[in-house]
Short mmCIF file of C-alpha atoms and ligand atoms in Angstrom, two decimals:
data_model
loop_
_atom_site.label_atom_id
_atom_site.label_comp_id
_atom_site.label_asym_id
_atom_site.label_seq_id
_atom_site.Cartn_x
_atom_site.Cartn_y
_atom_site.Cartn_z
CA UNK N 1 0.00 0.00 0.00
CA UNK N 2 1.15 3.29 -0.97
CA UNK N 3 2.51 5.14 2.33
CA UNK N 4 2.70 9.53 2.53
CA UNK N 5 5.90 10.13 4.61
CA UNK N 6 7.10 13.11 5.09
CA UNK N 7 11.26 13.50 5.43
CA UNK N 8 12.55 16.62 7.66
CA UNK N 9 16.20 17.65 5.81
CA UNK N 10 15.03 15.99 2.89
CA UNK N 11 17.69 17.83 0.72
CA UNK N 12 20.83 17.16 2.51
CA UNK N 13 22.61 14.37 1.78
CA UNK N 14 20.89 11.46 3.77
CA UNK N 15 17.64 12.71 3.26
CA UNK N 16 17.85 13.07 -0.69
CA UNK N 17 19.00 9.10 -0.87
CA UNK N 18 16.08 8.60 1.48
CA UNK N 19 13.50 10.64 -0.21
CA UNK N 20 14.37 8.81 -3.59
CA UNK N 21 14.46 5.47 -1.88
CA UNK N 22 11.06 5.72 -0.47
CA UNK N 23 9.79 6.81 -3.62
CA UNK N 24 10.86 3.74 -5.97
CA UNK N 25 9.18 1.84 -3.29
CA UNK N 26 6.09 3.10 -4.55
CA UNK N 27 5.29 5.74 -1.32
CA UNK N 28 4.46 9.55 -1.32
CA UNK N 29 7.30 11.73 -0.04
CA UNK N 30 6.80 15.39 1.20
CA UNK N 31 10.76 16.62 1.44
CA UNK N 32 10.86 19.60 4.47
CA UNK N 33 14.13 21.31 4.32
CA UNK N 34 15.24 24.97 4.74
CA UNK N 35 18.48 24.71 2.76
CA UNK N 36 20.79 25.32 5.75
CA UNK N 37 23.09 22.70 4.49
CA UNK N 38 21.08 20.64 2.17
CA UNK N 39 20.48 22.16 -1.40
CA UNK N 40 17.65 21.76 -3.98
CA UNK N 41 20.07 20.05 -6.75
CA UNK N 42 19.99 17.13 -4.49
CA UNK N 43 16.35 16.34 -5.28
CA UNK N 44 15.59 17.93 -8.89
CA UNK N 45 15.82 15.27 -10.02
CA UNK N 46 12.18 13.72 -8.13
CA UNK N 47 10.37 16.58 -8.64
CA UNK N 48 8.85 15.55 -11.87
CA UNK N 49 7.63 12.56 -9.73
CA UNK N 50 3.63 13.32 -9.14
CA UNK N 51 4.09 11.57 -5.19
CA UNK N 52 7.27 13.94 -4.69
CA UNK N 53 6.55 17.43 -2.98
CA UNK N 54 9.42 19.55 -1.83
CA UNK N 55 8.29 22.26 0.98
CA UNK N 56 10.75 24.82 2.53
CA UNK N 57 10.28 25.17 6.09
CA UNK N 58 12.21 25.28 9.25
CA UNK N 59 11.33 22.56 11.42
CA UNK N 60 11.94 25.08 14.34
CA UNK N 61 8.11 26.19 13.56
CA UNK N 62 5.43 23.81 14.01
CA UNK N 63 4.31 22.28 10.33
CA UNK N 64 0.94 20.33 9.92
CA UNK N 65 0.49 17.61 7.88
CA UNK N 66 -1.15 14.37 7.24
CA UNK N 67 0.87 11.29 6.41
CA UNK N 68 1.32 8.06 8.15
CA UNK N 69 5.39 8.23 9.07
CA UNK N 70 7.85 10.65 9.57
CA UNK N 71 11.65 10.59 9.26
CA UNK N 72 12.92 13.12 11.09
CA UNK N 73 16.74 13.97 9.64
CA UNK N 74 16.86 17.98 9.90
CA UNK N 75 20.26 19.30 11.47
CA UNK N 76 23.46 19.93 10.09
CA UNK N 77 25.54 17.06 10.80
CA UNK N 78 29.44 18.51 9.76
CA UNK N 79 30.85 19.99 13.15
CA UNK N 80 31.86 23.07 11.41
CA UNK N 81 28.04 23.57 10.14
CA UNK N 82 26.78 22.75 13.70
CA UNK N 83 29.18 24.85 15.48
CA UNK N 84 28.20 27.86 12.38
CA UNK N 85 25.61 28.82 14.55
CA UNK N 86 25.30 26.71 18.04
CA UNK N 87 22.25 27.97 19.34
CA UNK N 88 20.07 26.88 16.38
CA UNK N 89 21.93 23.83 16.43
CA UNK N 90 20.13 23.27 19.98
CA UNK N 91 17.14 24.57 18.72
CA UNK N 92 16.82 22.45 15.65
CA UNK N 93 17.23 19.22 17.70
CA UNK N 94 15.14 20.26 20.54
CA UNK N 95 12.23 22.39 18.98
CA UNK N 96 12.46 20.09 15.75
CA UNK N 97 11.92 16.98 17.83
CA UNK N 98 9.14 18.73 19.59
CA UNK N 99 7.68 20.00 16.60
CA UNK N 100 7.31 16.61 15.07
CA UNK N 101 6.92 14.70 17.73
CA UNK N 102 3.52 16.71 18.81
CA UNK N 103 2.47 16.05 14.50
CA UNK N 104 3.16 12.52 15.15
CA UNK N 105 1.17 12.69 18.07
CA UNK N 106 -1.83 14.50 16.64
CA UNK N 107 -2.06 12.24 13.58
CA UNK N 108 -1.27 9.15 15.16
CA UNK N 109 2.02 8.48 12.95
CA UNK N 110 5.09 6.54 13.31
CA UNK N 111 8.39 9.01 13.68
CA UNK N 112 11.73 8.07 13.30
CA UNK N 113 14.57 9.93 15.02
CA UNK N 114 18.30 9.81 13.15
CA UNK N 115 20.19 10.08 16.79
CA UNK N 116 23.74 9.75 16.29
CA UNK N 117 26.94 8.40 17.35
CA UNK N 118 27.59 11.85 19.38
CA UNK N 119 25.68 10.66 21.89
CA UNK N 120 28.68 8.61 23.15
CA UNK N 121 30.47 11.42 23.13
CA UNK N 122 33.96 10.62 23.59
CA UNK N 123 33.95 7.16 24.55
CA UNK N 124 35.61 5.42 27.15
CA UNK N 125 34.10 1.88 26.24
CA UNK N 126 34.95 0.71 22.82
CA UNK N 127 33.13 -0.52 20.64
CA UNK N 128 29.92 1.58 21.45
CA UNK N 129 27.34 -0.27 22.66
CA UNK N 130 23.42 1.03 22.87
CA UNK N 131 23.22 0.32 26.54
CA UNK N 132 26.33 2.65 27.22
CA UNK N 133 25.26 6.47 28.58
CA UNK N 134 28.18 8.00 26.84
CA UNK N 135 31.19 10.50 27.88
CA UNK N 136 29.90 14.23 26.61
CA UNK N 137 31.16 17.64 27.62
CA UNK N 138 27.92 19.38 28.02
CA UNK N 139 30.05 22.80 27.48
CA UNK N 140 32.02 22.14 24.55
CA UNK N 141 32.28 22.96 21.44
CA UNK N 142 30.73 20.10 20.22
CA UNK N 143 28.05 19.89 23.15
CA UNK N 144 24.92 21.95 20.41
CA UNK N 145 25.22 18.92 18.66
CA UNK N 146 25.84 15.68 21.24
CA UNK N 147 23.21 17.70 24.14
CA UNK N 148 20.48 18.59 21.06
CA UNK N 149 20.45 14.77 20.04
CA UNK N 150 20.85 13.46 23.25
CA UNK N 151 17.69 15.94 24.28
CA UNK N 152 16.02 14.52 21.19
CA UNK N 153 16.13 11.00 22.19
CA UNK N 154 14.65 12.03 25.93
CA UNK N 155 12.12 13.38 24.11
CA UNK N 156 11.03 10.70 21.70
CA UNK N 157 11.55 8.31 24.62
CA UNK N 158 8.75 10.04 26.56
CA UNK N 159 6.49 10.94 24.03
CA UNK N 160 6.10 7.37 23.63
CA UNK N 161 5.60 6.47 27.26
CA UNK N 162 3.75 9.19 27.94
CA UNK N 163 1.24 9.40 24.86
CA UNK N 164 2.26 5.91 23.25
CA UNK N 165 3.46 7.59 20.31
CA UNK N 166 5.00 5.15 17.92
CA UNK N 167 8.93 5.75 17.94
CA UNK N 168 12.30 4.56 16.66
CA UNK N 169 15.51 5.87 17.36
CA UNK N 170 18.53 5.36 15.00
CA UNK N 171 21.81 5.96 16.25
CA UNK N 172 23.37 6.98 13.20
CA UNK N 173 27.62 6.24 12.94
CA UNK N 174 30.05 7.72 10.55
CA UNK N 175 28.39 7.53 6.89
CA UNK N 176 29.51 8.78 3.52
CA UNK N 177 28.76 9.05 -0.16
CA UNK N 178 27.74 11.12 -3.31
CA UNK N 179 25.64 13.80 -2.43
CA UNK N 180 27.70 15.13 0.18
CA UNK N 181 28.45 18.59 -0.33
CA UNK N 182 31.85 19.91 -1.41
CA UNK N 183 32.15 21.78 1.14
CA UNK N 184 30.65 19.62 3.99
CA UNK N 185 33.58 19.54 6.12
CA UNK N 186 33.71 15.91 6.97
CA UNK N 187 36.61 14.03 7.11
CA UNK N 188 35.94 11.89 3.46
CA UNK N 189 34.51 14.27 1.42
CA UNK N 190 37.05 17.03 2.75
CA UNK N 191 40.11 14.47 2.12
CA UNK N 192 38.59 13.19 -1.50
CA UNK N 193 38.06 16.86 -2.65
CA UNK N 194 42.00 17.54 -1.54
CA UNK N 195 43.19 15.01 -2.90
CA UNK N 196 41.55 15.57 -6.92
CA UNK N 197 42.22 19.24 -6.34
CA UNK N 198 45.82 18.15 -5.43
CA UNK N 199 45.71 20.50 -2.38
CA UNK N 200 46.95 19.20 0.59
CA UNK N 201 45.18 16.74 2.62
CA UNK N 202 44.40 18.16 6.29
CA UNK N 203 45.23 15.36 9.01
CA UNK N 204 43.59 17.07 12.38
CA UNK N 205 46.27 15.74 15.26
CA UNK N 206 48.26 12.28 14.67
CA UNK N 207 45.64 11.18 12.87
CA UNK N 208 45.63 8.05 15.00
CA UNK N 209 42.30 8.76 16.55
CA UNK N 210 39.65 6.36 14.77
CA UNK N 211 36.09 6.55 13.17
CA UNK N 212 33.88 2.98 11.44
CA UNK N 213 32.30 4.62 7.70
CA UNK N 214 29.46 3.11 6.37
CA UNK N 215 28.29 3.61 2.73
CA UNK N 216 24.78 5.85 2.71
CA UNK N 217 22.72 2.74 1.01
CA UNK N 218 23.72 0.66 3.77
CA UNK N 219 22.49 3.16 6.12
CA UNK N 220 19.73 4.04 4.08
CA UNK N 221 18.62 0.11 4.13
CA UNK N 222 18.85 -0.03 7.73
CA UNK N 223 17.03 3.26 8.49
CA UNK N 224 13.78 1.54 6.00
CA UNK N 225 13.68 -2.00 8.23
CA UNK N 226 14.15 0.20 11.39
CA UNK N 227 10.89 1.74 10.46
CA UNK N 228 9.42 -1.14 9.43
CA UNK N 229 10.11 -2.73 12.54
CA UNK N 230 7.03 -3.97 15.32
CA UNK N 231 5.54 -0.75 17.11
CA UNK N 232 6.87 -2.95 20.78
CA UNK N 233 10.79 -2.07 18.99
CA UNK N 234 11.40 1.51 19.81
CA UNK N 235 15.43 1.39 19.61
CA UNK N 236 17.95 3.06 20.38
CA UNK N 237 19.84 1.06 17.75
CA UNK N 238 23.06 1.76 16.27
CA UNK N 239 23.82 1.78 12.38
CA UNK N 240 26.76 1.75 11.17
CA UNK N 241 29.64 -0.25 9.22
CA UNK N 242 31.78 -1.49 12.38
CA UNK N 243 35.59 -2.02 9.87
CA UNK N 244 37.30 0.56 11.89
CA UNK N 245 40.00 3.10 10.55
CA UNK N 246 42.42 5.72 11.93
CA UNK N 247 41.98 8.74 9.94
CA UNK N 248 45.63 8.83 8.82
CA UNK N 249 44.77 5.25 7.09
CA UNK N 250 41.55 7.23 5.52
CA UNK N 251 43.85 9.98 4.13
CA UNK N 252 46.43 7.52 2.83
CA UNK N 253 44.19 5.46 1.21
CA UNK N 254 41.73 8.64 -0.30
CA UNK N 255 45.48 8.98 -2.11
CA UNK N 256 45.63 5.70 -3.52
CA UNK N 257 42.24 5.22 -4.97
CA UNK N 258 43.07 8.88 -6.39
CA UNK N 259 46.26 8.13 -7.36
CA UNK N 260 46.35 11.97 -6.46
CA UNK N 261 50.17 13.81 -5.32
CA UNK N 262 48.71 15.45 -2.38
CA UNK N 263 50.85 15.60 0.78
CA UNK N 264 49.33 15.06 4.09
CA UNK N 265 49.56 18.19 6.81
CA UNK N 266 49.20 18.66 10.40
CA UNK N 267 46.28 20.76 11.56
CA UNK N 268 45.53 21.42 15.04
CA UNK N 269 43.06 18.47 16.64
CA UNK N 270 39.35 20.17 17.41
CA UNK N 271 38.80 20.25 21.14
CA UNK N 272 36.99 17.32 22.43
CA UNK N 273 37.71 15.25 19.05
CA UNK N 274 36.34 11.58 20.06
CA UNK N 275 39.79 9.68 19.82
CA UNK N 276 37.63 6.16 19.11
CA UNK N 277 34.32 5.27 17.57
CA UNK N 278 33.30 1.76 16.35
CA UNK N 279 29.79 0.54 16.57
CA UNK N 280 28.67 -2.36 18.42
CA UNK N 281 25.55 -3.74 15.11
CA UNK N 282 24.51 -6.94 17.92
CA UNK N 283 21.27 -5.57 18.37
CA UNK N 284 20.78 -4.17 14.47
CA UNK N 285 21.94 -7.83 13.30
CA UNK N 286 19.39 -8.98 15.46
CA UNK N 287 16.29 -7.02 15.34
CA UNK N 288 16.58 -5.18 11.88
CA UNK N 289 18.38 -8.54 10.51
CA UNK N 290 20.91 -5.66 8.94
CA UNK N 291 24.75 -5.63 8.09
CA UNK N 292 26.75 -3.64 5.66
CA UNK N 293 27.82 -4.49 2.44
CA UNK N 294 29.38 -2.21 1.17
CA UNK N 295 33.08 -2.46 2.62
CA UNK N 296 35.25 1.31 2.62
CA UNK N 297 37.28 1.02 -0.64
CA UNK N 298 34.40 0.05 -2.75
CA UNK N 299 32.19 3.00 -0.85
CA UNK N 300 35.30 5.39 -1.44
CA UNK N 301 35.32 4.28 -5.60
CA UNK N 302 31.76 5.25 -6.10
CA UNK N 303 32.31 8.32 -3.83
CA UNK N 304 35.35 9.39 -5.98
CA UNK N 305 33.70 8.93 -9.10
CA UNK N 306 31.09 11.09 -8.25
CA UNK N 307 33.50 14.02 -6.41
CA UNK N 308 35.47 13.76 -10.09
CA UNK N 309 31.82 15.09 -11.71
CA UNK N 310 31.08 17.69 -9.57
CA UNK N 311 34.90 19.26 -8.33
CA UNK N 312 36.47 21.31 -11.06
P1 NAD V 401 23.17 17.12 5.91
O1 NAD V 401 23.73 18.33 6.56
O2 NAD V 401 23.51 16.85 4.49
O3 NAD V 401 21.59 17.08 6.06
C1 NAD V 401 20.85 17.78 7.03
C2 NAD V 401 19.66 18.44 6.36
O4 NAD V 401 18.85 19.10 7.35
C3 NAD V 401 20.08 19.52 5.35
O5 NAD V 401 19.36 19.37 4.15
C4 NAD V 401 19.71 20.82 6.06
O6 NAD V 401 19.44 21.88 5.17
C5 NAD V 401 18.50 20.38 6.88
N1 NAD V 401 18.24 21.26 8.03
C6 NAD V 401 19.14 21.70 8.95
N2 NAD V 401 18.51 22.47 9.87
C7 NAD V 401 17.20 22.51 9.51
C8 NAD V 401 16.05 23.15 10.05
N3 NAD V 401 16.13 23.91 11.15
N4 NAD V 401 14.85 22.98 9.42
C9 NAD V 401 14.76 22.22 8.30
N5 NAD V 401 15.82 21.60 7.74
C10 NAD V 401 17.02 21.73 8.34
O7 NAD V 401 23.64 15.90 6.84
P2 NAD V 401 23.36 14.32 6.73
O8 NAD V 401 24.65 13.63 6.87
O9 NAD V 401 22.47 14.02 5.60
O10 NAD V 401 22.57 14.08 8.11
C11 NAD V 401 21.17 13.82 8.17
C12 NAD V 401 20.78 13.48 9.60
O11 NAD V 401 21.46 12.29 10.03
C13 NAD V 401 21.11 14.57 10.62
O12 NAD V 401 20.08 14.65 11.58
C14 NAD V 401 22.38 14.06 11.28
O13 NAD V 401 22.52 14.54 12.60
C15 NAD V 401 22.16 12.56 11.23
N6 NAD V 401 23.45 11.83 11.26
C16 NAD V 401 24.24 11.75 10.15
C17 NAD V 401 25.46 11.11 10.23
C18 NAD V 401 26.36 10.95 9.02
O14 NAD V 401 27.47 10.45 9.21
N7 NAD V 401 25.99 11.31 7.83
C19 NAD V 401 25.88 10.55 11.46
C20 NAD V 401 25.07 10.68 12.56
C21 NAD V 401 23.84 11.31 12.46
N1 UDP V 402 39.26 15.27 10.26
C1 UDP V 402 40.52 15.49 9.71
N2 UDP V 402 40.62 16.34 8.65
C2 UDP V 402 39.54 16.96 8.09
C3 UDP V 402 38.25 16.71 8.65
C4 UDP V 402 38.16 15.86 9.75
O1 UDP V 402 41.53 14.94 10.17
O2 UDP V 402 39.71 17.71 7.11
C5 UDP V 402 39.15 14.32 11.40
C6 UDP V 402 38.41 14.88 12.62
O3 UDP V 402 39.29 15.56 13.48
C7 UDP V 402 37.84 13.62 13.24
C8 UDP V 402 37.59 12.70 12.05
O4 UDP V 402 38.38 13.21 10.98
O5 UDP V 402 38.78 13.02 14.09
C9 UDP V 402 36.13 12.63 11.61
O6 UDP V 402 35.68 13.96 11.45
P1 UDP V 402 34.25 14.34 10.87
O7 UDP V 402 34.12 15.83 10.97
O8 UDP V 402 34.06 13.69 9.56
O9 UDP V 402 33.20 13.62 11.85
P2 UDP V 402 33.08 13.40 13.43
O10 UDP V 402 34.29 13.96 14.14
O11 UDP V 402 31.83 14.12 13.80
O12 UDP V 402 32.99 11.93 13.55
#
């Protein structure tokens, strides 16, 4: 049966592969996104779709709708984007969860949260585990972010106890691919543009600290079965790809697959820079009967070749 679900930061880079996804499985999609860091070219191509509707809005305001699900991906996800502007960072998560949360209540449909990784903070148990409460700095710079999601999730949580809505929360882990903007500021879309610029490549610290990447149609497949799971499965569940890299390994093999002359440069480490992150997929194997495919250096081809059409 054909489902109306409505994705918050439809255009950004999740949300577009989402949007696009739901649609060739025959649903209607109403995209919300104010452009902060998504963009409109990231979804031209559905709008000549008759069950595609893009609407600018800020999910900051309340929006009314009617649909049976809701995705709910709006906030900038690149530390330099979420640090732009902290306060609306905060205010994103937290009046955005509210926001949708109270439509989901009012028209009795199912809402899925894309938590994060952040909400480990920096982690003294390795890998992450759901069950763990996390390590986060609730001053720092990176606290908008971690304390908005983390906020979110307390939220969601008793929005469901408290008026049964229907919830899922996805802790979301490292993921990359085309459609990230050029100037996203994450680590593999900064290092790929570098590296077929030939600029240099900016290693942040030793580069021995560690992140797990997961290809976006992994990510995207396990976001779908999370919704689709029973309404007694709320989550938290983590998603993620759990092959774990330092980021100097990243950088030096971004060069490879390029087969680009950049050099590789010291730049100062952001405070509170998670030295570790690897998730713990137990409870995703189990209950979305998810696991990646896609392993880094075929994720990091396809990512290339797109970087090569759109970086001049
Ligand atoms: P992205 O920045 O490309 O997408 C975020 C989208 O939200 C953008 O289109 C942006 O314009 C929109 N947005 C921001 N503030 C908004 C607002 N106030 N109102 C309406 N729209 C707003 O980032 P992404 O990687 O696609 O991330 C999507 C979601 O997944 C985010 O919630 C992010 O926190 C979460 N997530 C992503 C990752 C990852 O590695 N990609 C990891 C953990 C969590
Ligand atoms: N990083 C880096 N160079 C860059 C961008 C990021 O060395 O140009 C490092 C960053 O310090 C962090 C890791 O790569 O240790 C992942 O950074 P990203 O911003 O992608 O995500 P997050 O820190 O939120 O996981």
């Amino acid at each position: 049966m054909r489902k109306k679900i409505l994705v918050t930061g439809g255009a950004g880079f999740l949300g577009s592969h989402l949007c696009e996804r739901l649609l060739n499985e025959g649903n209607e999609v109403v995209c919300l996104d104010n452009y902060f860091t998504g963009q409109k070219s990231n979804v031209v191509h559905l709008l000549n779709n008759p069950y595609f509707e893009l609407v600018r809005h800020d999910v900051t305001m309340p929006f009314y709708i009617e649909v049976d699900e809701i995705y709910n991906l709006a906030c900038p996800a690149s530390p330099i984007h979420y640090q732009f502007n902290p306060i609306k960072t905060v205010k994103t998560s937290v009046m955005g969860a509210i926001n949708m949360l109270g439509l989901a209540k009012r028209i009795k449909a199912k809402i899925l949260q894309a938590s994060t990784s952040e909400v480990y903070g920096d982690p003294q148990i390795h890998p992450q585990t759901e069950s763990y409460w996390g390590h986060v700095n609730p001053i720092g710079e990176r606290a908008c972010y971690d304390e908005g999601k983390r906020a979110a999730e307390t939220l969601f949580v008793n929005y469901h106890k408290q008026n049964n809505v229907r919830i899922k929360i996805m802790r979301i882990f490292n993921t990359y691919g085309p459609r990230m903007h050029p100037n996203d500021g994450r680590v593999v879309s900064n290092f790929i543009v570098q590296a077929l610029k030939g600029e240099d490549i900016t290693l942040y610290g030793d580069g021995q600290q560690t992140r797990s990447f997961c290809y976006y149609s992994d990510l995207i497949d396990g976001m779908i079965r999370l919704m689709n799971t029973g309404d007694d499965f709320t989550g938290p569940v983590n998603v993620g790809n759990p092959n774990e890299f330092t980021i100097r390994e990243l950088a030096e093999k971004i060069i490879q697959l390029t087969g680009s002359g950049s050099k590789i440069i010291s730049r100062p480490l952001p405070s509170d820079d998670p030295m570790q992150r690897q998730p713990d997929i137990t409870l995703a194997r189990q209950k979305l009967n998810w696991e990646p495919k896609i392993q880094l250096d075929e994720g990091l081809m396809h990512t290339i070749e797109y970087f090569k059409t759109t970086v001049k």
